[in-house]
XYZ file of C-alpha atoms in Angstrom:
505
model
C 74.176 141.990 68.617
C 72.886 138.493 69.310
C 76.429 137.265 69.975
C 76.965 140.081 72.464
C 73.760 139.204 74.248
C 74.815 135.605 74.370
C 78.144 136.577 75.912
C 76.332 138.622 78.523
C 74.209 135.631 79.505
C 77.248 133.341 79.900
C 78.215 134.621 83.367
C 74.717 133.677 84.658
C 75.196 129.952 83.976
C 75.219 127.911 87.193
C 77.809 125.157 87.352
C 75.979 122.018 88.529
C 76.850 120.293 91.792
C 78.491 116.931 91.253
C 77.368 113.669 92.869
C 79.754 112.552 95.603
C 81.150 109.656 93.592
C 81.867 111.876 90.613
C 83.883 114.206 92.852
C 85.632 111.034 94.033
C 86.373 109.882 90.448
C 87.889 113.253 89.542
C 90.661 112.672 92.096
C 90.952 108.871 92.226
C 93.999 108.865 89.952
C 95.833 110.939 92.548
C 95.714 107.858 94.803
C 98.041 106.053 92.398
C 100.211 109.117 91.858
C 100.717 109.454 95.610
C 101.254 105.688 95.911
C 104.266 106.071 93.648
C 105.335 109.399 95.139
C 105.285 107.921 98.663
C 107.390 104.971 97.563
C 109.888 107.505 96.281
C 109.754 109.657 99.422
C 110.165 106.741 101.822
C 112.848 104.913 99.828
C 114.834 107.343 97.653
C 117.280 108.209 100.450
C 117.609 104.499 101.224
C 118.250 103.672 97.561
C 120.728 106.513 97.063
C 122.590 105.576 100.272
C 122.804 101.965 99.088
C 124.150 103.220 95.758
C 126.890 105.286 97.459
C 125.563 108.737 98.478
C 126.812 110.195 101.785
C 124.545 111.841 104.361
C 125.146 115.523 103.713
C 124.874 115.067 99.924
C 121.471 113.326 100.084
C 119.631 116.647 100.037
C 121.532 117.665 96.900
C 120.222 114.594 95.078
C 116.741 115.431 96.284
C 116.992 118.941 94.853
C 115.864 117.542 91.504
C 112.333 117.129 92.915
C 111.579 120.822 93.542
C 113.602 121.873 90.485
C 111.428 119.694 88.281
C 108.341 121.170 89.923
C 109.608 124.686 89.439
C 110.251 124.118 85.738
C 107.500 121.705 84.784
C 104.364 122.767 86.638
C 103.979 126.346 85.313
C 104.625 125.113 81.769
C 102.135 122.274 82.112
C 99.624 124.577 83.824
C 99.788 127.136 81.038
C 99.683 124.453 78.330
C 96.696 122.686 79.871
C 94.846 126.019 80.183
C 95.174 126.377 76.397
C 94.528 122.722 75.508
C 91.100 121.673 74.268
C 90.911 118.284 72.571
C 88.515 115.382 72.238
C 90.482 113.697 75.037
C 89.877 116.609 77.399
C 91.784 119.570 78.751
C 93.768 118.185 81.703
C 93.430 114.430 81.061
C 96.095 114.142 78.314
C 98.734 115.645 80.618
C 97.662 113.464 83.537
C 97.980 110.289 81.451
C 101.290 111.232 79.806
C 102.866 112.096 83.160
C 101.686 108.824 84.697
C 103.260 106.755 81.901
C 106.605 108.566 82.237
C 106.566 108.243 86.051
C 105.868 104.508 85.797
C 108.904 104.069 83.533
C 111.107 105.941 86.002
C 109.839 103.761 88.853
C 110.729 100.632 86.926
C 114.283 101.778 86.160
C 115.474 103.627 89.311
C 115.871 100.663 91.711
C 117.704 98.760 88.956
C 120.535 101.292 88.775
C 123.022 98.608 89.825
C 122.629 96.706 86.544
C 124.033 99.581 84.453
C 127.345 99.758 86.319
C 129.230 98.833 83.130
C 127.784 101.884 81.351
C 127.415 104.579 84.009
C 127.931 104.867 87.767
C 124.809 103.535 89.560
C 124.526 106.657 91.729
C 124.389 108.850 88.596
C 121.819 106.623 86.913
C 119.759 106.575 90.122
C 119.855 110.383 90.272
C 118.758 110.665 86.619
C 115.830 108.288 87.214
C 114.864 110.288 90.314
C 114.779 113.416 88.137
C 112.657 111.636 85.501
C 110.167 110.448 88.121
C 109.916 113.880 89.702
C 109.374 115.595 86.349
C 106.682 113.065 85.451
C 104.947 113.285 88.834
C 104.811 117.058 88.404
C 103.320 116.736 84.903
C 100.568 114.612 86.453
C 99.977 116.449 89.730
C 99.419 119.987 88.480
C 96.552 119.116 86.083
C 94.948 117.040 88.864
C 94.844 120.167 91.068
C 93.379 122.223 88.224
C 90.905 119.453 87.311
C 89.185 119.830 90.699
C 88.905 123.586 90.182
C 87.536 123.010 86.648
C 84.974 120.314 87.434
C 83.844 121.092 90.995
C 81.681 124.197 91.686
C 82.882 126.720 94.252
C 80.511 125.563 97.010
C 81.921 122.003 96.732
C 85.556 123.085 96.346
C 86.622 122.368 99.942
C 84.933 118.955 99.683
C 86.732 118.312 96.388
C 90.181 119.092 97.756
C 89.430 117.220 100.995
C 88.525 114.096 98.991
C 91.691 114.587 96.984
C 93.633 114.816 100.249
C 91.930 111.640 101.520
C 92.781 109.695 98.352
C 96.330 111.019 98.361
C 96.782 109.698 101.876
C 95.201 106.318 101.156
C 97.736 105.942 98.340
C 100.508 107.134 100.635
C 99.618 104.591 103.352
C 99.928 101.582 101.068
C 102.841 103.009 99.089
C 104.850 103.673 102.249
C 104.119 100.253 103.771
C 104.714 98.165 100.664
C 108.445 97.341 101.127
C 107.737 96.380 104.756
C 104.867 94.120 103.656
C 106.972 92.492 100.952
C 109.667 91.705 103.532
C 107.635 90.705 106.584
C 104.619 89.085 104.919
C 105.841 87.883 101.519
C 109.406 87.147 102.665
C 111.535 89.174 100.238
C 115.006 90.243 101.392
C 115.262 93.807 102.771
C 119.036 94.110 102.993
C 121.230 95.291 100.147
C 124.783 94.509 99.162
C 127.098 97.429 98.410
C 126.051 99.232 95.231
C 122.725 97.398 94.972
C 119.118 97.876 96.080
C 117.150 95.489 98.301
C 114.811 93.112 96.394
C 111.820 94.219 98.507
C 112.312 97.807 97.344
C 112.719 96.805 93.686
C 109.454 94.841 93.644
C 107.662 97.597 95.560
C 108.529 100.026 92.759
C 107.226 97.599 90.115
C 103.910 97.260 91.953
C 103.745 101.035 92.487
C 104.103 101.685 88.770
C 101.193 99.327 88.069
C 98.907 100.950 90.653
C 99.824 104.400 89.321
C 98.804 103.589 85.754
C 95.624 101.754 86.769
C 94.211 104.529 88.963
C 95.071 107.296 86.504
C 93.312 105.399 83.729
C 90.224 105.203 85.962
C 90.085 109.001 86.333
C 90.813 109.655 82.650
C 88.126 107.234 81.466
C 85.514 108.174 84.097
C 85.853 111.972 84.030
C 84.353 113.767 81.047
C 85.648 117.324 81.070
C 83.366 120.181 80.069
C 83.654 121.345 76.439
C 85.001 124.911 76.015
C 81.640 126.664 75.550
C 80.100 125.001 78.596
C 83.165 125.568 80.766
C 83.349 129.245 79.781
C 79.665 129.714 80.568
C 80.101 128.188 84.023
C 83.143 130.348 84.733
C 81.716 133.564 83.258
C 84.270 133.808 80.425
C 83.855 135.268 76.932
C 84.295 132.301 74.562
C 84.790 134.459 71.469
C 87.511 136.549 73.099
C 89.323 133.475 74.428
C 89.191 131.835 70.994
C 90.739 134.921 69.391
C 93.516 134.892 71.990
C 94.243 131.212 71.345
C 94.452 131.725 67.604
C 96.970 134.536 68.014
C 100.233 132.673 68.491
C 102.424 135.177 70.275
C 106.211 134.979 69.923
C 108.126 133.324 72.769
C 109.436 136.625 74.128
C 105.919 138.022 74.390
C 104.649 134.901 76.092
C 107.496 135.078 78.621
C 106.667 138.734 79.288
C 103.025 137.761 79.778
C 104.032 135.014 82.187
C 106.134 137.363 84.316
C 103.293 139.900 84.278
C 101.027 137.198 85.709
C 103.712 136.485 88.295
C 103.854 140.151 89.317
C 100.064 140.504 89.380
C 99.387 137.316 91.317
C 96.467 137.583 93.781
C 97.467 138.928 97.176
C 96.173 135.741 98.826
C 98.773 133.777 96.855
C 101.571 136.118 97.948
C 100.544 135.834 101.580
C 100.273 132.051 101.440
C 103.818 131.916 100.065
C 105.356 132.552 103.499
C 103.304 129.777 105.092
C 104.256 127.468 102.248
C 107.945 128.288 102.698
C 108.095 127.135 106.310
C 105.812 124.138 105.705
C 107.645 122.704 102.710
C 111.111 123.468 104.111
C 110.139 121.192 107.014
C 108.547 118.475 104.866
C 111.610 118.255 102.646
C 113.825 117.660 105.680
C 111.494 114.892 106.875
C 111.522 113.065 103.543
C 115.301 113.262 103.168
C 116.509 112.654 106.707
C 113.976 110.536 108.621
C 115.705 107.299 107.595
C 119.191 108.247 108.852
C 117.669 110.055 111.855
C 115.878 107.024 113.270
C 118.609 104.616 112.162
C 121.027 106.600 114.356
C 118.736 107.744 117.173
C 116.556 104.659 117.625
C 118.565 101.740 116.216
C 121.884 103.131 117.504
C 123.823 102.978 114.212
C 126.732 105.430 114.274
C 126.918 108.215 111.681
C 130.143 106.753 110.252
C 128.114 103.933 108.665
C 126.561 106.542 106.369
C 129.979 107.792 105.201
C 130.995 106.274 101.813
C 134.706 106.787 102.595
C 134.405 104.837 105.838
C 132.338 102.122 104.157
C 135.011 101.736 101.487
C 137.753 101.398 104.112
C 135.659 98.866 106.052
C 135.400 96.699 102.914
C 132.260 94.961 104.229
C 129.219 96.114 106.200
C 128.804 93.992 109.370
C 125.647 91.897 109.349
C 124.164 93.591 112.435
C 124.660 97.074 110.881
C 123.067 95.991 107.579
C 120.172 94.421 109.496
C 119.650 97.572 111.596
C 119.688 99.821 108.531
C 117.240 97.505 106.748
C 114.898 97.360 109.745
C 115.036 101.142 110.213
C 114.345 101.684 106.512
C 111.311 99.404 106.703
C 110.079 101.176 109.848
C 110.269 104.531 108.062
C 107.713 103.082 105.662
C 105.490 102.201 108.637
C 105.649 105.632 110.286
C 105.179 107.362 106.927
C 102.132 105.148 106.383
C 100.978 106.109 109.889
C 101.115 109.850 109.218
C 99.296 109.256 105.939
C 96.625 107.231 107.791
C 96.157 109.978 110.358
C 96.027 112.504 107.523
C 93.379 110.447 105.724
C 91.262 110.278 108.890
C 91.664 114.005 109.500
C 90.748 114.726 105.872
C 87.291 113.269 106.539
C 86.523 115.969 109.126
C 88.668 118.725 107.632
C 85.923 120.351 105.550
C 83.465 120.395 108.466
C 86.113 121.605 110.915
C 87.072 124.479 108.607
C 83.401 125.505 108.473
C 83.284 125.645 112.289
C 86.685 127.179 113.046
C 87.365 128.898 109.730
C 89.941 127.881 107.143
C 92.790 129.923 108.591
C 92.499 128.761 112.214
C 92.129 125.141 111.107
C 95.216 125.509 108.924
C 97.280 127.184 111.658
C 96.424 124.696 114.407
C 97.176 121.787 112.063
C 100.653 123.117 111.255
C 101.354 123.717 114.949
C 100.553 120.082 115.768
C 102.903 118.985 112.972
C 105.719 121.140 114.352
C 105.320 119.678 117.838
C 105.323 116.205 116.302
C 108.703 116.738 114.626
C 110.281 118.181 117.769
C 109.058 115.233 119.855
C 111.142 112.815 117.733
C 113.958 113.766 120.085
C 112.298 112.019 123.036
C 112.018 108.571 121.442
C 115.439 106.931 121.566
C 116.519 103.298 121.565
C 114.763 101.149 124.140
C 114.176 97.471 124.709
C 113.007 95.213 121.886
C 109.214 95.275 121.702
C 106.901 92.912 119.848
C 104.468 94.849 117.648
C 101.360 93.276 116.119
C 100.606 95.066 112.846
C 97.689 92.724 111.992
C 99.416 91.549 108.833
C 102.522 90.426 110.762
C 104.438 90.786 114.028
C 107.836 92.461 114.266
C 110.293 93.283 117.021
C 111.486 96.886 117.158
C 113.071 99.112 119.828
C 110.450 100.721 122.070
C 111.562 104.144 120.796
C 110.544 103.131 117.283
C 107.063 102.221 118.501
C 106.828 105.591 120.284
C 107.417 107.417 116.995
C 103.839 106.589 116.003
C 102.659 109.278 118.434
C 104.410 112.244 116.705
C 102.989 110.971 113.422
C 99.492 111.986 114.584
C 100.531 115.652 114.523
C 102.522 115.256 111.318
C 99.533 113.583 109.628
C 97.161 116.362 110.660
C 99.588 118.964 109.293
C 100.031 117.028 106.037
C 96.278 116.780 105.440
C 95.924 120.530 105.958
C 98.897 121.329 103.695
C 97.371 119.258 100.896
C 93.950 120.886 101.083
C 93.748 124.219 102.898
C 96.102 126.399 100.768
C 94.263 125.343 97.603
C 90.834 125.845 99.165
C 91.875 129.319 100.348
C 93.521 130.178 97.036
C 91.044 128.794 94.490
C 88.363 131.424 95.060
C 90.839 134.232 94.323
C 92.019 132.890 90.929
C 90.653 134.005 87.521
C 88.949 130.999 85.916
C 90.791 131.294 82.589
C 94.182 131.319 84.359
C 93.586 128.664 87.009
C 96.057 126.168 85.536
C 98.937 128.606 85.086
C 98.368 130.160 88.518
C 98.278 126.720 90.131
C 101.597 126.135 88.376
C 102.966 129.442 89.609
C 101.752 128.561 93.103
C 104.018 125.534 92.878
C 106.916 128.026 93.146
C 105.901 128.353 96.799
C 106.340 124.594 97.144
C 109.488 124.181 95.062
C 111.474 127.203 96.280
C 111.577 126.234 99.985
C 112.584 122.694 99.045
C 115.417 124.014 96.892
C 116.599 126.225 99.749
C 116.330 123.254 102.108
C 118.279 121.041 99.703
C 121.081 123.611 99.502
C 121.409 124.339 103.214
C 120.079 121.324 105.156
C 123.036 119.058 104.350
C 125.472 121.830 105.252
C 123.655 122.475 108.545
C 123.626 118.748 109.300
C 127.363 118.445 108.712
C 128.687 121.676 110.260
C 126.177 122.395 113.047
C 124.803 118.989 114.012
C 127.916 116.892 113.145
C 125.851 114.463 111.042
C 123.466 113.672 113.935
C 120.343 113.618 111.782
C 117.818 113.725 114.649
C 118.556 117.416 115.189
C 117.718 118.347 111.609
C 114.253 116.810 112.258
C 113.904 119.091 115.306
C 114.805 122.037 113.064
C 111.963 120.958 110.755
C 109.603 121.196 113.726
C 110.668 124.753 114.480
C 110.029 125.722 110.847
C 106.569 124.153 110.896
C 105.685 126.174 114.017
C 106.780 129.348 112.206
C 104.456 128.355 109.370
C 101.569 128.046 111.832
C 102.237 131.564 113.117
C 102.485 133.049 109.608
C 98.957 131.868 108.678
C 97.757 134.919 110.615
C 99.144 137.126 107.811
C 96.941 135.497 105.143
C 93.732 137.234 104.066
C 91.161 135.229 102.156
C 89.545 136.737 99.061
C 86.374 137.449 101.047
C 88.281 139.406 103.694
C 88.888 143.152 103.238
C 92.468 144.355 103.342
C 92.622 147.062 106.038
C 95.447 149.081 104.528
C 93.865 149.070 101.061
C 90.489 149.950 102.483
C 91.902 152.871 104.447
C 93.700 154.210 101.393
C 90.549 154.004 99.288
C 88.463 155.769 101.916
C 90.971 158.560 102.249
């Protein structure tokens, strides 16, 4: 009887508000994760092209990223929901994933040294898969950690801080190869079948930052013990303990997983459409920005991305290699720019969503991102222009400098994509299934990227004749469709008209 009374009291426990810097510490490790992830996003296409991949097959190499997310995140989410140890609930997964990702970052740009054992392009693809799997092992528990540690009234703040830290990491991760070339003096051009030294050293530094920041979060964040967590979330500790002790056979667990999938909150189902258009567009940007601006701004013909033509040419002319190297470095700058704009927008995102509402803020942000992608088309070539980046001066075509303007819209959209879906979703999730549902929600991120990987290269080759700028415009159209589809989303606090009418009848 006493135990029952105790269980009844548990839902009344008030989860304490966290000091600002503790909310900050919970997500600081994500800075390093995104540092490494941004290095990958800005340079994987460059590395794979240097190792021998052609344009329309780039997206097929990139398919490993969403596939790893699709496989890994639900498994890790479910496992971390059931994990209680003296090291914490989410922290062991965060640390393990960071170590594996750091190893992948150290090996991928060195694919050329294994040519005697395996083709560099294959080794590079395998290392890309390893990094993506490891990043996913780390990212999902970080999302759930905010939901675990931060009370509901601070949840938007928590995810906004996470978004800010993600973008700080992305700024420096994206810029690093450029800095190593233009400030330190490392070479940014690559011989056939090799990777530029500036990129190799950037990946080494990225791995170090990743491990250091993750260790900070793991050592500074003390997760709630099971009894305390359950009391804060209104869960029955005794019932949960009985469920954990009953080890169900694999078939039953799979059935349970698919039942969760079928019974997912309606808010999650409605967000899925928005996520589809958003992540379809983002995937295109990450894969094709480098060839798009190399062709459209630096004037390099599409044939210089064709392995067959490169083989027949025997040697890449110095001016083509220099243009490709400069364009690749500039991609790092504009990716850093959108991350900077995203970081700035993240500071006001929570307040703006309070004024305009989460949905309108989300929709307007995606619309600005879509317009940003489409406007890439209007920045082409131009006269050489000296640009002072504070740390160094470089000369780039005026069209390249103009690309900083579209990055404002892209950055605003990116900040919203990182924070708003999770803020909208988190209040509709059962506390004891937060991790697995966050993993399932990753389906809405992975699936559109897989679709994009399968069709974007084909569209580029057959519709746009390998003119990569037009695939960026297509990304803009998709992002605008995402902005429109936000109107279909109903937050957990909103009544569903059709359901309400049926109940009344």
